[in-house]
PDB file of C-alpha atoms in Angstrom:
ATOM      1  CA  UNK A 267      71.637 109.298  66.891  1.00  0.00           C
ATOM      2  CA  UNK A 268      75.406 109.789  65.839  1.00  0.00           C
ATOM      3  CA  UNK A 269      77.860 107.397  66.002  1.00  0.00           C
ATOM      4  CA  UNK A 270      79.879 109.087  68.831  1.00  0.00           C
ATOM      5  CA  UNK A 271      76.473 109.592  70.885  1.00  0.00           C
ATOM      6  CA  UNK A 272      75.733 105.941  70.477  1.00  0.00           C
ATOM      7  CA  UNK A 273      79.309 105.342  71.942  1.00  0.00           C
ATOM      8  CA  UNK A 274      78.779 107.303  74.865  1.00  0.00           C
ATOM      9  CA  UNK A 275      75.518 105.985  75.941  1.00  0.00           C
ATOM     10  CA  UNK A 276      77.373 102.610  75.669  1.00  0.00           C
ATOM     11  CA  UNK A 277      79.551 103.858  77.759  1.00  0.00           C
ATOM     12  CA  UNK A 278      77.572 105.871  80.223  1.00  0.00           C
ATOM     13  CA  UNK A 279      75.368 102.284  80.822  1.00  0.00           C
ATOM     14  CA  UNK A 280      78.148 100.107  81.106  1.00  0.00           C
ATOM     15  CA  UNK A 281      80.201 102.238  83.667  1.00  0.00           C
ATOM     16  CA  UNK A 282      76.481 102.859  85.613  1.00  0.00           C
ATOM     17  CA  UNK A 283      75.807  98.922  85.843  1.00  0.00           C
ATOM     18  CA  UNK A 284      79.543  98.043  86.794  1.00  0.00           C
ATOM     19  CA  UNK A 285      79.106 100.841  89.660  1.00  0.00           C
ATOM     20  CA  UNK A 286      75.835 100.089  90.095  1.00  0.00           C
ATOM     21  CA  UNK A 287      76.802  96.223  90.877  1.00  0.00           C
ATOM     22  CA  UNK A 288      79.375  97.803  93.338  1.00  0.00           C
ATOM     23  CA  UNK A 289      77.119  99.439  95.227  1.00  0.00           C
ATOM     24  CA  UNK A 290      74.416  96.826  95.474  1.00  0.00           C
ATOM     25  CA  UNK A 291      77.438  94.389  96.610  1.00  0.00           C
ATOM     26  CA  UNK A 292      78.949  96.934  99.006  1.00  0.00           C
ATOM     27  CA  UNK A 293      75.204  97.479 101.172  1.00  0.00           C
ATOM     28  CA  UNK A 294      74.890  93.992 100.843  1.00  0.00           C
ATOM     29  CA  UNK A 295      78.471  93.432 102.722  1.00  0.00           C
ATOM     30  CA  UNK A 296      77.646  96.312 104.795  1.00  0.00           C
ATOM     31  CA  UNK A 297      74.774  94.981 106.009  1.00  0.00           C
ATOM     32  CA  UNK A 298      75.321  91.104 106.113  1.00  0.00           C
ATOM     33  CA  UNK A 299      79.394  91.415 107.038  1.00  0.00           C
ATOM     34  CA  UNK A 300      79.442  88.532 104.340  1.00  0.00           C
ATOM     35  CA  UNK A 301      82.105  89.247 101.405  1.00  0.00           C
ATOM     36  CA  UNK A 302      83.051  86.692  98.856  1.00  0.00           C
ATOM     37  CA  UNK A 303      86.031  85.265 100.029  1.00  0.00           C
ATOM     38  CA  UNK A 304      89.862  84.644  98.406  1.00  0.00           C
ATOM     39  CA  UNK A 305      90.292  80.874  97.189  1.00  0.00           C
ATOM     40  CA  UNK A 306      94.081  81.634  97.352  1.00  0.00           C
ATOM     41  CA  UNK A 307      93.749  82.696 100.882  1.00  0.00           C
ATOM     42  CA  UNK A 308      91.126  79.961 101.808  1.00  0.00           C
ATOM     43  CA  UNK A 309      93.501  77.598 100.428  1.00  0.00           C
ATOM     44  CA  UNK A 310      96.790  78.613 101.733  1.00  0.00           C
ATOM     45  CA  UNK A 311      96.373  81.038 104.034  1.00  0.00           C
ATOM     46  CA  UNK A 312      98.200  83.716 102.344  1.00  0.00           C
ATOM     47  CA  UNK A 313      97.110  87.150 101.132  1.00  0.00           C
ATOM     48  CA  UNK A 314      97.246  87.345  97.472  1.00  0.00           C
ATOM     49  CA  UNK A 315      97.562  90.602  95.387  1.00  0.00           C
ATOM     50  CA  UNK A 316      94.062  91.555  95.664  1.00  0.00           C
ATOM     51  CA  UNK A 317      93.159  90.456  99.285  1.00  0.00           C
ATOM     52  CA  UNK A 318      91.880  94.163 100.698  1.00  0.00           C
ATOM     53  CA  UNK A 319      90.022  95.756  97.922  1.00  0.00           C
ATOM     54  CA  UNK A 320      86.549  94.675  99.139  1.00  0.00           C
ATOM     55  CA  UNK A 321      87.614  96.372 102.307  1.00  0.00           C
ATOM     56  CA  UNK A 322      89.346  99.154 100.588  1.00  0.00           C
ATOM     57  CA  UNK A 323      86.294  99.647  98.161  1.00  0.00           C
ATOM     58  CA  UNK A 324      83.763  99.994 100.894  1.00  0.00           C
ATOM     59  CA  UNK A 325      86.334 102.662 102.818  1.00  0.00           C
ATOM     60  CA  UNK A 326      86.247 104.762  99.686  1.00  0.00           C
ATOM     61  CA  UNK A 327      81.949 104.615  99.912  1.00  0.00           C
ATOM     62  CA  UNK A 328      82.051 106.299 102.979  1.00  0.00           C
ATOM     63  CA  UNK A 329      84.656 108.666 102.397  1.00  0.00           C
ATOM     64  CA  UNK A 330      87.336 107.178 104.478  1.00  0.00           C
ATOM     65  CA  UNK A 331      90.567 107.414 102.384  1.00  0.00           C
ATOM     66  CA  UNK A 332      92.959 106.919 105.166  1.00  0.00           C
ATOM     67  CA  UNK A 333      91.004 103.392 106.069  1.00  0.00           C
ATOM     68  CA  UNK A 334      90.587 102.699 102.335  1.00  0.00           C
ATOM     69  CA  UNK A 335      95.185 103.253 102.336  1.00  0.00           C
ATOM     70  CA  UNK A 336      95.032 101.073 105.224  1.00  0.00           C
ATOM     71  CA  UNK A 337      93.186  98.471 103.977  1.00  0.00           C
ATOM     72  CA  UNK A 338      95.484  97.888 100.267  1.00  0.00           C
ATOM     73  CA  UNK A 339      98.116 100.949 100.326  1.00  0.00           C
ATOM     74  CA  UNK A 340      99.273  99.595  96.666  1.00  0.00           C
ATOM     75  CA  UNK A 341      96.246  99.509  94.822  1.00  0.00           C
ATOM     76  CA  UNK A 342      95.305 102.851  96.731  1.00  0.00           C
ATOM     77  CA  UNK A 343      98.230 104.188  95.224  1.00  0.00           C
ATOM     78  CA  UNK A 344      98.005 102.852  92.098  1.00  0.00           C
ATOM     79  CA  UNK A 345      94.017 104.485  91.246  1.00  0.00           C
ATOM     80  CA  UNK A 346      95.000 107.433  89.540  1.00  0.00           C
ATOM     81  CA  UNK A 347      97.146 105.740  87.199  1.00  0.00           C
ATOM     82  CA  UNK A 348      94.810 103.054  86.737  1.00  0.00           C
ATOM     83  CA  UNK A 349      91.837 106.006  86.425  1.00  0.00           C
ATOM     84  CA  UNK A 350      93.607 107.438  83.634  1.00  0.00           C
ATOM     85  CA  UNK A 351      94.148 104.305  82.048  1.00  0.00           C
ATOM     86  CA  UNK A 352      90.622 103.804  81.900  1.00  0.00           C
ATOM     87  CA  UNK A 353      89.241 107.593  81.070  1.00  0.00           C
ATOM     88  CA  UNK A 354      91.871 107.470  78.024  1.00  0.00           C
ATOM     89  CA  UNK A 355      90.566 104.048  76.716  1.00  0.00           C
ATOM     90  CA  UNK A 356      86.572 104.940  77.152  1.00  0.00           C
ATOM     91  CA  UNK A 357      87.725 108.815  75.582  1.00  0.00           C
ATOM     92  CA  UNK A 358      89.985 106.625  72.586  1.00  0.00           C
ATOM     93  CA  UNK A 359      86.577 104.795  72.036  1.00  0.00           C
ATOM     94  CA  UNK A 360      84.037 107.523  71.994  1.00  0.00           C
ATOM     95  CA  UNK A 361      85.804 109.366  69.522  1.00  0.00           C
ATOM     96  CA  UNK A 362      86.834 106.802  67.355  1.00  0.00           C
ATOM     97  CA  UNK A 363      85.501 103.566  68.363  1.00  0.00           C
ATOM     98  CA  UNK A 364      88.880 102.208  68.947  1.00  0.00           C
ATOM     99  CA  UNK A 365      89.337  99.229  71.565  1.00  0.00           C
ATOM    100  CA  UNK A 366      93.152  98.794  71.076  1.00  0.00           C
ATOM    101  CA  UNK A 367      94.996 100.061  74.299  1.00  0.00           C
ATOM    102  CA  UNK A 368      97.562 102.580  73.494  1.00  0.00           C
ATOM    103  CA  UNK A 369     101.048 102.015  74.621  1.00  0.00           C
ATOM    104  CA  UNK A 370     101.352 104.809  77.192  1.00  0.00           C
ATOM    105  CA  UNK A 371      98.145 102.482  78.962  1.00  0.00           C
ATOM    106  CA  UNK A 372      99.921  99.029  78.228  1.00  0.00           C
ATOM    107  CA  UNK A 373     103.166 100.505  80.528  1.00  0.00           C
ATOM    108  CA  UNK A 374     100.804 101.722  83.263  1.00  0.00           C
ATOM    109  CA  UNK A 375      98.822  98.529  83.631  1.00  0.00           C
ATOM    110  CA  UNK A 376     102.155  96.140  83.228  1.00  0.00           C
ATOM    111  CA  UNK A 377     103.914  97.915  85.714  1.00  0.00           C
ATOM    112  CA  UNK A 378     100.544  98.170  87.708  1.00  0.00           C
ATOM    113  CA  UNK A 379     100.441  93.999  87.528  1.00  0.00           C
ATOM    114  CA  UNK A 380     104.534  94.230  88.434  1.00  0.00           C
ATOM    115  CA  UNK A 381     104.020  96.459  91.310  1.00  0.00           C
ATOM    116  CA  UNK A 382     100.918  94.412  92.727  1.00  0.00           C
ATOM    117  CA  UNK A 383     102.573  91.318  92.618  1.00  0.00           C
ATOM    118  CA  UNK A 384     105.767  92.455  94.450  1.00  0.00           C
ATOM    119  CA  UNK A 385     103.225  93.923  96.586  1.00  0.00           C
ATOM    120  CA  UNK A 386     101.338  90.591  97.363  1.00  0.00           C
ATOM    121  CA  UNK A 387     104.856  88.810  97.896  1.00  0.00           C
ATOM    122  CA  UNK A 388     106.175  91.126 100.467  1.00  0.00           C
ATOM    123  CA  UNK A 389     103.183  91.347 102.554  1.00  0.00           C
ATOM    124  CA  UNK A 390     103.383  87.603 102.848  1.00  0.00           C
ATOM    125  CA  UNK A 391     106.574  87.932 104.404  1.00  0.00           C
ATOM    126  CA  UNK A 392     106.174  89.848 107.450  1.00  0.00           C
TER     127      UNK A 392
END
């Protein structure tokens, strides 16, 4: 097998056990109504950047996009970018085995962290 195909089995496994996971995690929610909870928002009652995406994920499994908005409008937002972020890095390494992110990816996930952040912040406010 070449070196490429090796790549992209790598990456065809990986990506199937990470969604894989997912799904086994979102029946499991669906089912029990038991998530694993925030320690920021256990803690200190306030909602931190990524309070939402359990609810947001298991919107998007059945289709729901305007529940899935509701539920984390930012990171909603933000999953193209953050798609092609990820297509470019596991394309980058199937051709040419490369792990370095390039910098067009670096500015789309630092602004991603920026935007998230301000994000957590103001919701806290209101």
């Amino acid at each position: 097998m070449s070196t490429k195909k090796k790549r992209l089995f790598r990456i065809i496994t990986y990506a199937f056990c990470i969604l894989m996971a997912g799904f086994v995690y979102g029946i499991f929610v669906n089912y029990t109504g038991f998530a694993i909870p925030c320690p920021i928002r256990t803690v200190t009652g306030l909602k931190c950047p990524g309070c939402g995406v359990t609810g947001m994920c298991m919107a998007l499994m059945q289709f729901h996009f305007r529940e899935a908005f509701l539920c984390h409008p930012m990171l909603f937002a933000l999953l193209p970018a953050l798609g092609a972020v990820c297509a470019g890095s596991m394309i980058n390494y199937v051709k040419d085995g490369t792990k370095q992110t390039r910098t067009w990816q670096k500015r789309i996930l630092y602004a991603s962290i920026i935007l998230l952040v301000g994000y957590g912040v103001v919701r806290n406010l209101g």
